[in-house]
Short mmCIF file of C-alpha atoms in Angstrom, two decimals:
data_model
loop_
_atom_site.label_atom_id
_atom_site.label_comp_id
_atom_site.label_asym_id
_atom_site.label_seq_id
_atom_site.Cartn_x
_atom_site.Cartn_y
_atom_site.Cartn_z
CA MET A 2 34.77 -40.05 -80.16
CA GLU A 3 35.78 -36.99 -78.16
CA HIS A 4 32.59 -35.24 -79.18
CA SER A 5 30.53 -38.22 -78.00
CA LEU A 6 32.42 -38.33 -74.66
CA PHE A 7 31.83 -34.62 -74.06
CA THR A 8 28.13 -34.95 -74.88
CA ASN A 9 27.49 -38.06 -72.85
CA ARG A 10 29.57 -37.33 -69.69
CA VAL A 11 31.01 -33.84 -69.39
CA LEU A 12 28.03 -31.82 -70.53
CA PRO A 13 25.53 -33.48 -68.14
CA ALA A 14 27.98 -33.00 -65.24
CA LEU A 15 28.32 -29.31 -66.00
CA LEU A 16 24.57 -28.90 -66.23
CA LEU A 17 24.02 -30.67 -62.87
CA THR A 18 26.72 -28.56 -61.19
CA ALA A 19 25.19 -25.36 -62.46
CA LEU A 20 21.69 -26.46 -61.46
CA PHE A 21 22.60 -27.42 -57.87
CA GLY A 22 24.79 -24.37 -57.46
CA TRP A 23 21.90 -22.07 -58.44
CA ASN A 24 19.49 -23.81 -56.05
CA SER A 25 21.99 -23.53 -53.20
CA ALA A 26 22.57 -19.83 -53.82
CA SER A 27 18.87 -19.06 -54.03
CA ALA A 28 18.03 -21.04 -50.89
CA GLN A 29 20.68 -19.44 -48.67
CA PRO A 30 19.02 -15.99 -48.21
CA SER A 31 15.73 -17.65 -47.30
CA SER A 32 17.44 -19.69 -44.56
CA SER A 33 19.10 -16.56 -43.19
CA SER A 34 15.77 -14.73 -43.12
CA ASP A 35 14.03 -17.58 -41.30
CA THR A 36 16.78 -17.60 -38.67
CA ALA A 37 16.40 -13.86 -38.13
CA ASP A 38 12.65 -14.26 -37.68
CA ASP A 39 13.04 -17.02 -35.12
CA ASN A 40 15.71 -15.24 -33.10
CA ARG A 41 14.57 -12.05 -31.40
CA GLY A 42 17.95 -11.32 -29.93
CA VAL A 43 18.40 -9.78 -26.48
CA LEU A 44 15.32 -7.83 -25.40
CA GLN A 45 15.89 -4.32 -24.07
CA VAL A 46 13.80 -3.92 -20.92
CA GLY A 47 13.43 -0.61 -19.07
CA THR A 48 12.92 -0.46 -15.31
CA LYS A 49 13.30 1.93 -12.39
CA GLN A 50 13.60 2.00 -8.62
CA SER A 51 10.08 1.26 -7.32
CA PRO A 52 10.39 -1.02 -4.28
CA PRO A 53 8.97 -3.56 -3.64
CA PHE A 54 8.07 -4.00 -7.32
CA SER A 55 11.52 -3.23 -8.74
CA PHE A 56 14.76 -2.30 -7.02
CA LYS A 57 18.48 -2.73 -7.62
CA ASN A 58 20.54 -4.93 -5.31
CA ARG A 59 24.06 -4.13 -4.18
CA ASP A 60 25.53 -6.43 -6.83
CA GLY A 61 23.69 -4.55 -9.59
CA SER A 62 21.02 -7.18 -10.16
CA TRP A 63 17.32 -6.35 -10.02
CA SER A 64 14.63 -7.80 -7.74
CA GLY A 65 11.03 -7.13 -6.81
CA ILE A 66 7.53 -8.36 -7.54
CA SER A 67 7.38 -7.09 -11.13
CA ILE A 68 10.97 -8.12 -11.84
CA GLU A 69 10.46 -11.69 -10.63
CA LEU A 70 7.21 -11.88 -12.57
CA TRP A 71 9.08 -10.83 -15.74
CA LYS A 72 11.81 -13.42 -15.10
CA GLN A 73 9.20 -16.13 -14.70
CA LEU A 74 7.45 -15.21 -17.95
CA THR A 75 10.64 -14.92 -20.02
CA ASP A 76 11.98 -18.20 -18.63
CA GLN A 77 8.88 -19.96 -19.89
CA LEU A 78 9.18 -18.28 -23.31
CA ASN A 79 12.96 -18.80 -23.59
CA LEU A 80 13.62 -15.09 -24.08
CA GLU A 81 16.88 -13.29 -23.34
CA TYR A 82 16.86 -9.74 -22.01
CA GLU A 83 18.85 -7.06 -20.26
CA PHE A 84 17.61 -4.34 -17.92
CA ARG A 85 18.20 -0.65 -18.48
CA GLU A 86 17.56 1.74 -15.60
CA LEU A 87 15.51 4.68 -16.89
CA THR A 88 12.98 7.22 -15.70
CA LEU A 89 9.32 6.60 -16.38
CA ASP A 90 9.24 9.25 -19.12
CA ASP A 91 12.28 7.72 -20.80
CA MET A 92 10.71 4.26 -20.64
CA LEU A 93 7.50 5.43 -22.30
CA ALA A 94 9.47 7.33 -24.95
CA GLY A 95 11.67 4.27 -25.57
CA LEU A 96 8.65 2.06 -26.05
CA GLU A 97 7.09 4.51 -28.49
CA SER A 98 10.27 4.78 -30.56
CA GLY A 99 10.99 1.06 -30.52
CA ASP A 100 14.27 1.39 -28.58
CA LEU A 101 12.77 -0.72 -25.76
CA ASP A 102 10.99 -4.05 -26.04
CA ALA A 103 9.29 -3.81 -22.63
CA ALA A 104 9.13 -1.80 -19.41
CA VAL A 105 8.82 -3.55 -16.07
CA ALA A 106 8.32 -1.75 -12.74
CA ALA A 107 5.40 -0.25 -10.78
CA ILE A 108 3.86 1.16 -13.97
CA SER A 109 0.23 2.23 -13.62
CA VAL A 110 -2.20 1.71 -16.47
CA THR A 111 -3.75 5.06 -17.41
CA ALA A 112 -5.75 6.27 -20.39
CA ASP A 113 -3.02 8.67 -21.48
CA ARG A 114 -0.33 6.01 -21.36
CA HIS A 115 -2.56 3.52 -23.18
CA GLU A 116 -2.68 5.90 -26.12
CA ARG A 117 1.11 5.79 -26.36
CA VAL A 118 1.99 2.15 -25.52
CA GLU A 119 0.38 -1.23 -24.98
CA PHE A 120 0.01 -3.09 -21.68
CA CYS A 121 -0.18 -6.72 -20.68
CA HIS A 122 -2.93 -7.88 -18.35
CA PRO A 123 -2.65 -6.06 -14.96
CA HIS A 124 -0.86 -8.13 -12.33
CA PHE A 125 -1.43 -5.98 -9.21
CA SER A 126 -4.17 -3.61 -7.99
CA THR A 127 -3.52 -0.87 -5.44
CA GLY A 128 -4.37 2.75 -4.73
CA LEU A 129 -2.74 5.96 -3.59
CA GLY A 130 -1.87 6.26 0.08
CA ILE A 131 -0.64 8.94 2.47
CA ALA A 132 2.52 8.63 4.58
CA VAL A 133 3.19 10.91 7.56
CA SER A 134 5.91 11.24 10.16
CA THR A 135 5.60 9.61 13.59
CA ARG A 136 7.71 12.33 15.21
CA ASP A 137 4.95 14.62 16.50
CA ARG A 138 2.73 11.78 17.70
CA SER A 139 5.49 10.46 19.94
CA ASP A 140 5.49 13.67 22.02
CA PRO A 141 3.93 12.87 25.46
CA TRP A 142 2.18 16.25 25.75
CA ILE A 143 0.54 15.84 22.35
CA LEU A 144 -0.50 12.32 23.28
CA LEU A 145 -1.97 13.58 26.59
CA ARG A 146 -3.91 16.27 24.75
CA ARG A 147 -5.38 13.65 22.45
CA VAL A 148 -6.29 11.41 25.38
CA LEU A 149 -8.17 14.31 26.92
CA SER A 150 -10.37 14.58 23.86
CA SER A 151 -13.84 16.10 23.96
CA SER A 152 -15.58 12.71 23.82
CA LEU A 153 -13.58 11.41 26.76
CA ILE A 154 -14.25 14.55 28.80
CA GLN A 155 -17.97 14.20 28.13
CA ILE A 156 -17.94 10.63 29.43
CA VAL A 157 -16.04 11.66 32.56
CA LEU A 158 -18.49 14.49 33.23
CA ALA A 159 -21.39 12.07 32.74
CA MET A 160 -19.84 9.67 35.25
CA ILE A 161 -19.43 12.49 37.79
CA GLY A 162 -23.06 13.50 37.29
CA ILE A 163 -24.26 9.93 37.85
CA VAL A 164 -22.16 9.64 41.02
CA VAL A 165 -23.55 12.90 42.44
CA ILE A 166 -27.18 12.01 41.64
CA CYS A 167 -26.87 8.51 43.08
CA GLY A 168 -25.11 9.93 46.16
CA CYS A 169 -27.99 12.32 46.82
CA LEU A 170 -30.51 9.48 46.37
CA PHE A 171 -28.56 7.29 48.79
CA TRP A 172 -28.64 10.03 51.40
CA PHE A 173 -32.34 10.78 50.81
CA PHE A 174 -33.51 7.17 51.22
CA GLU A 175 -31.00 6.06 53.87
CA ARG A 176 -30.90 9.07 56.18
CA LYS A 177 -33.77 7.89 58.41
CA GLN A 178 -33.17 4.13 58.47
CA ASN A 179 -29.36 4.20 58.45
CA THR A 180 -28.66 6.86 61.04
CA THR A 181 -25.24 5.42 61.86
CA THR A 182 -23.93 6.38 58.43
CA PHE A 183 -26.22 9.24 57.42
CA GLY A 184 -27.27 10.59 60.83
CA GLY A 185 -25.09 13.69 60.71
CA LYS A 186 -25.64 16.99 58.98
CA ARG A 187 -27.00 17.19 55.44
CA ARG A 188 -23.65 18.14 53.93
CA GLU A 189 -21.91 15.25 55.66
CA GLY A 190 -24.68 12.82 54.70
CA ILE A 191 -24.60 13.80 51.02
CA ALA A 192 -20.80 13.50 51.04
CA VAL A 193 -21.06 9.95 52.38
CA GLY A 194 -23.77 9.17 49.79
CA VAL A 195 -21.52 10.42 46.97
CA TRP A 196 -18.68 8.30 48.35
CA TRP A 197 -20.96 5.26 48.39
CA SER A 198 -22.06 5.98 44.85
CA ALA A 199 -18.47 6.36 43.60
CA ILE A 200 -17.21 3.07 45.03
CA VAL A 201 -20.33 1.23 43.79
CA LEU A 202 -19.83 2.71 40.30
CA LEU A 203 -16.21 1.53 40.35
CA GLY A 204 -17.35 -2.02 41.04
CA HIS A 205 -17.00 -2.27 44.82
CA LYS A 206 -19.61 -4.67 46.24
CA GLY A 207 -19.14 -3.98 49.97
CA ILE A 208 -22.03 -1.49 50.29
CA PHE A 209 -25.10 -2.64 52.26
CA PRO A 210 -27.99 -0.15 52.07
CA VAL A 211 -30.74 -0.56 54.69
CA SER A 212 -33.74 0.87 52.84
CA THR A 213 -35.46 -0.91 49.95
CA MET A 214 -34.96 2.03 47.57
CA GLY A 215 -31.31 2.27 48.62
CA ARG A 216 -30.77 -1.36 47.66
CA ILE A 217 -32.49 -0.83 44.29
CA ILE A 218 -30.28 2.20 43.61
CA ALA A 219 -27.18 0.19 44.60
CA LEU A 220 -28.18 -2.63 42.22
CA LEU A 221 -28.78 -0.21 39.34
CA ALA A 222 -25.49 1.54 40.09
CA MET A 223 -23.61 -1.76 39.96
CA LEU A 224 -25.13 -2.62 36.57
CA ALA A 225 -24.40 0.89 35.31
CA SER A 226 -20.79 0.58 36.48
CA ILE A 227 -20.22 -2.33 34.09
CA LEU A 228 -21.62 -0.36 31.15
CA VAL A 229 -19.85 2.90 31.99
CA MET A 230 -16.46 1.27 32.55
CA SER A 231 -16.75 -0.64 29.27
CA ILE A 232 -17.49 2.58 27.39
CA PHE A 233 -14.68 4.39 29.20
CA THR A 234 -12.16 1.65 28.39
CA GLY A 235 -13.26 1.56 24.75
CA VAL A 236 -12.89 5.31 24.33
CA VAL A 237 -9.43 5.37 25.91
CA THR A 238 -8.28 2.47 23.72
CA SER A 239 -9.63 4.21 20.63
CA VAL A 240 -7.87 7.43 21.53
CA LEU A 241 -4.53 5.68 22.09
CA THR A 242 -4.68 3.78 18.80
CA VAL A 243 -6.69 5.60 16.15
CA GLN A 244 -5.91 9.15 17.18
CA GLN A 245 -2.19 8.44 17.18
CA LEU A 246 -2.58 8.69 13.40
CA ASP A 247 -4.55 11.92 13.59
CA THR A 248 -2.55 14.49 11.67
CA GLY A 249 -5.46 16.54 10.48
CA ILE A 250 -5.65 14.37 7.34
CA ALA A 251 -8.75 12.22 7.24
CA ARG A 252 -9.28 12.21 3.46
CA ALA A 253 -7.56 13.26 0.26
CA THR A 254 -9.21 16.69 0.29
CA ASP A 255 -7.36 17.55 3.53
CA LEU A 256 -4.06 17.51 1.63
CA SER A 257 -4.62 21.07 0.45
CA HIS A 258 -3.87 22.31 3.99
CA VAL A 259 -0.47 20.60 4.44
CA ARG A 260 2.92 20.39 2.72
CA VAL A 261 2.73 17.49 0.27
CA ALA A 262 5.56 15.56 -1.35
CA THR A 263 5.35 13.05 -4.19
CA VAL A 264 7.36 11.69 -7.13
CA THR A 265 7.61 13.80 -10.25
CA SER A 266 5.87 12.46 -13.40
CA SER A 267 3.93 9.83 -11.47
CA THR A 268 0.27 8.91 -11.20
CA SER A 269 0.15 10.54 -7.77
CA ALA A 270 1.56 13.78 -9.21
CA ASP A 271 -1.12 13.75 -11.91
CA TYR A 272 -3.79 13.15 -9.27
CA LEU A 273 -2.64 16.09 -7.15
CA ALA A 274 -2.29 18.39 -10.15
CA GLN A 275 -5.80 17.60 -11.39
CA ARG A 276 -7.20 18.55 -7.99
CA ARG A 277 -5.03 21.67 -7.73
CA ILE A 278 -3.28 20.44 -4.61
CA LYS A 279 0.15 22.02 -4.29
CA PHE A 280 3.04 19.60 -3.93
CA ARG A 281 6.78 19.33 -4.25
CA GLY A 282 8.05 16.69 -6.64
CA TYR A 283 11.10 14.50 -6.03
CA ALA A 284 13.02 12.26 -8.38
CA THR A 285 12.53 9.03 -6.41
CA PRO A 286 10.16 7.69 -3.72
CA LEU A 287 13.09 7.51 -1.26
CA GLU A 288 13.79 11.21 -1.63
CA ALA A 289 10.12 12.10 -1.17
CA ILE A 290 9.59 9.99 1.94
CA GLN A 291 12.90 11.22 3.38
CA ALA A 292 11.52 14.76 3.10
CA VAL A 293 8.62 13.72 5.36
CA ALA A 294 10.98 12.08 7.83
CA ASP A 295 13.13 15.25 7.90
CA ASP A 296 10.09 17.53 8.45
CA ARG A 297 10.51 19.17 5.03
CA ALA A 298 7.02 17.89 4.15
CA ASP A 299 3.94 16.96 6.19
CA ALA A 300 2.71 14.11 4.01
CA MET A 301 3.73 12.03 1.03
CA VAL A 302 1.19 10.84 -1.54
CA TYR A 303 2.22 7.80 -3.56
CA ASP A 304 1.30 4.19 -4.31
CA GLU A 305 0.02 2.65 -1.08
CA ALA A 306 1.88 -0.65 -1.45
CA LEU A 307 5.19 1.13 -1.97
CA LEU A 308 4.60 3.42 1.01
CA LYS A 309 3.86 0.47 3.30
CA PHE A 310 6.99 -1.31 2.12
CA LEU A 311 9.21 1.72 2.73
CA ALA A 312 7.57 2.47 6.11
CA SER A 313 8.18 -1.06 7.37
CA ASP A 314 11.60 -1.56 5.79
CA GLU A 315 13.75 1.58 5.63
CA PHE A 316 11.71 3.99 7.78
CA LEU A 317 10.53 1.79 10.64
CA ASN A 318 9.24 3.87 13.60
CA GLN A 319 9.72 7.03 11.53
CA ILE A 320 6.87 6.86 9.02
CA ASP A 321 3.25 5.75 9.32
CA VAL A 322 0.89 5.07 6.44
CA LEU A 323 -2.58 6.40 7.21
CA PRO A 324 -5.60 4.09 6.83
CA VAL A 325 -6.67 6.08 3.76
CA SER A 326 -6.70 4.70 0.21
CA PHE A 327 -8.04 6.40 -2.92
CA ASN A 328 -7.68 6.56 -6.72
CA GLU A 329 -7.45 2.81 -7.36
CA GLN A 330 -4.92 1.84 -10.03
CA GLU A 331 -3.42 -1.25 -11.63
CA TYR A 332 0.17 -2.18 -12.48
CA ALA A 333 1.09 -3.91 -15.73
CA ILE A 334 4.03 -4.65 -18.04
CA ALA A 335 4.28 -1.99 -20.76
CA LEU A 336 5.09 -2.91 -24.37
CA PRO A 337 5.60 -1.05 -27.66
CA PRO A 338 2.48 -0.49 -29.80
CA GLU A 339 1.39 -3.66 -31.65
CA SER A 340 4.05 -5.76 -29.92
CA ASP A 341 4.01 -9.45 -30.86
CA LEU A 342 5.14 -10.23 -27.29
CA ARG A 343 1.79 -9.25 -25.80
CA LYS A 344 -0.11 -12.47 -26.52
CA PRO A 345 2.53 -14.99 -25.31
CA LEU A 346 3.29 -12.87 -22.25
CA ASN A 347 -0.40 -12.64 -21.35
CA GLU A 348 -0.84 -16.39 -21.66
CA GLU A 349 2.07 -17.11 -19.32
CA LEU A 350 0.96 -14.31 -17.00
CA LEU A 351 -2.48 -15.83 -16.53
CA ARG A 352 -0.96 -19.24 -15.82
CA PHE A 353 1.42 -17.81 -13.24
CA ARG A 354 -1.26 -15.74 -11.51
CA GLU A 355 -3.32 -18.90 -10.99
CA SER A 356 -0.45 -20.76 -9.32
CA ASP A 357 0.61 -20.86 -5.67
CA ALA A 358 3.96 -19.38 -6.68
CA TRP A 359 2.28 -16.02 -7.29
CA ASP A 360 0.78 -15.96 -3.77
CA GLU A 361 4.16 -16.86 -2.31
CA LEU A 362 5.80 -14.05 -4.29
CA ILE A 363 3.32 -11.45 -2.99
CA TYR A 364 3.64 -12.70 0.60
CA ARG A 365 7.44 -12.61 0.43
CA TYR A 366 7.48 -8.91 -0.43
CA LEU A 367 4.30 -7.57 1.16
CA GLY A 368 3.38 -10.09 3.84
CA GLU A 369 -0.22 -10.24 2.57
#
């Protein structure tokens, strides 16, 4: 009886307990592995001071075009992250070693960097620019010297020549018929003719020649006055605007004749080194542009968008950015080699770039 009870009830219960216990134990590691695959943890993201693309606020938080772009993408992908402030070299090394999951700042896409890390689709295109000090151009004597440029002097001399020639013609054709005005000696008559010519050239319409040729000359002089004064005004305006930025630097090749500052280990430093242009490197863009403001450098070469932001924000009326742009480059988010984040980030990036929110973001920081 006891044997039958053990066989019919106890033994099946023990077998079922052992069976379910084994299944539970074998299934638990698989569940733990699946959870680890689905949860990436907190992403380690490198960044650096590169206003207006990335900069640290007073409370320690980060802002900027690239930073806000990253926040938008990670919000859509439900990713957690934390920023680590590093140099560009440290960011690239961290991506290569796997210590970083991404790098977000004003990071240019270059062939050398592409061999070390991966990049998302570029999100901003710019070029290198040149920043100079406004100090020398504010000097009134320097401004006067630029106003009295060779082109302006040539126009003034041409105007004087026209006045003298027209004055002699007035005297020649009017001396017999207009004896009241030109009846004196030759020297006096020519002087009056030159005076007539000058006031006609300046737009005065109160001259009444008597002879037919005198009237024709007066008419031509009036028409010429409109043309000459327009040219004169245009040249003066050009001198006062364009030549205020004349520092002897019209193109990148002129940098070899001045003291150049830039940021160490940057695309601009590589550009200058490749062209054998001597420069002094600084740790940050603020230090480099401050050197120009303090007359320790004549020009700073760096990303044009960053230079314009600094010139209009922290160095207003101290720094000008020349209308020169070269060596076009693109900014992108950097990732470790073969990162599985690249595809989802690119998909969200393309969606965001097509939205009005992207245009509003660019306008908020750059005004364009």
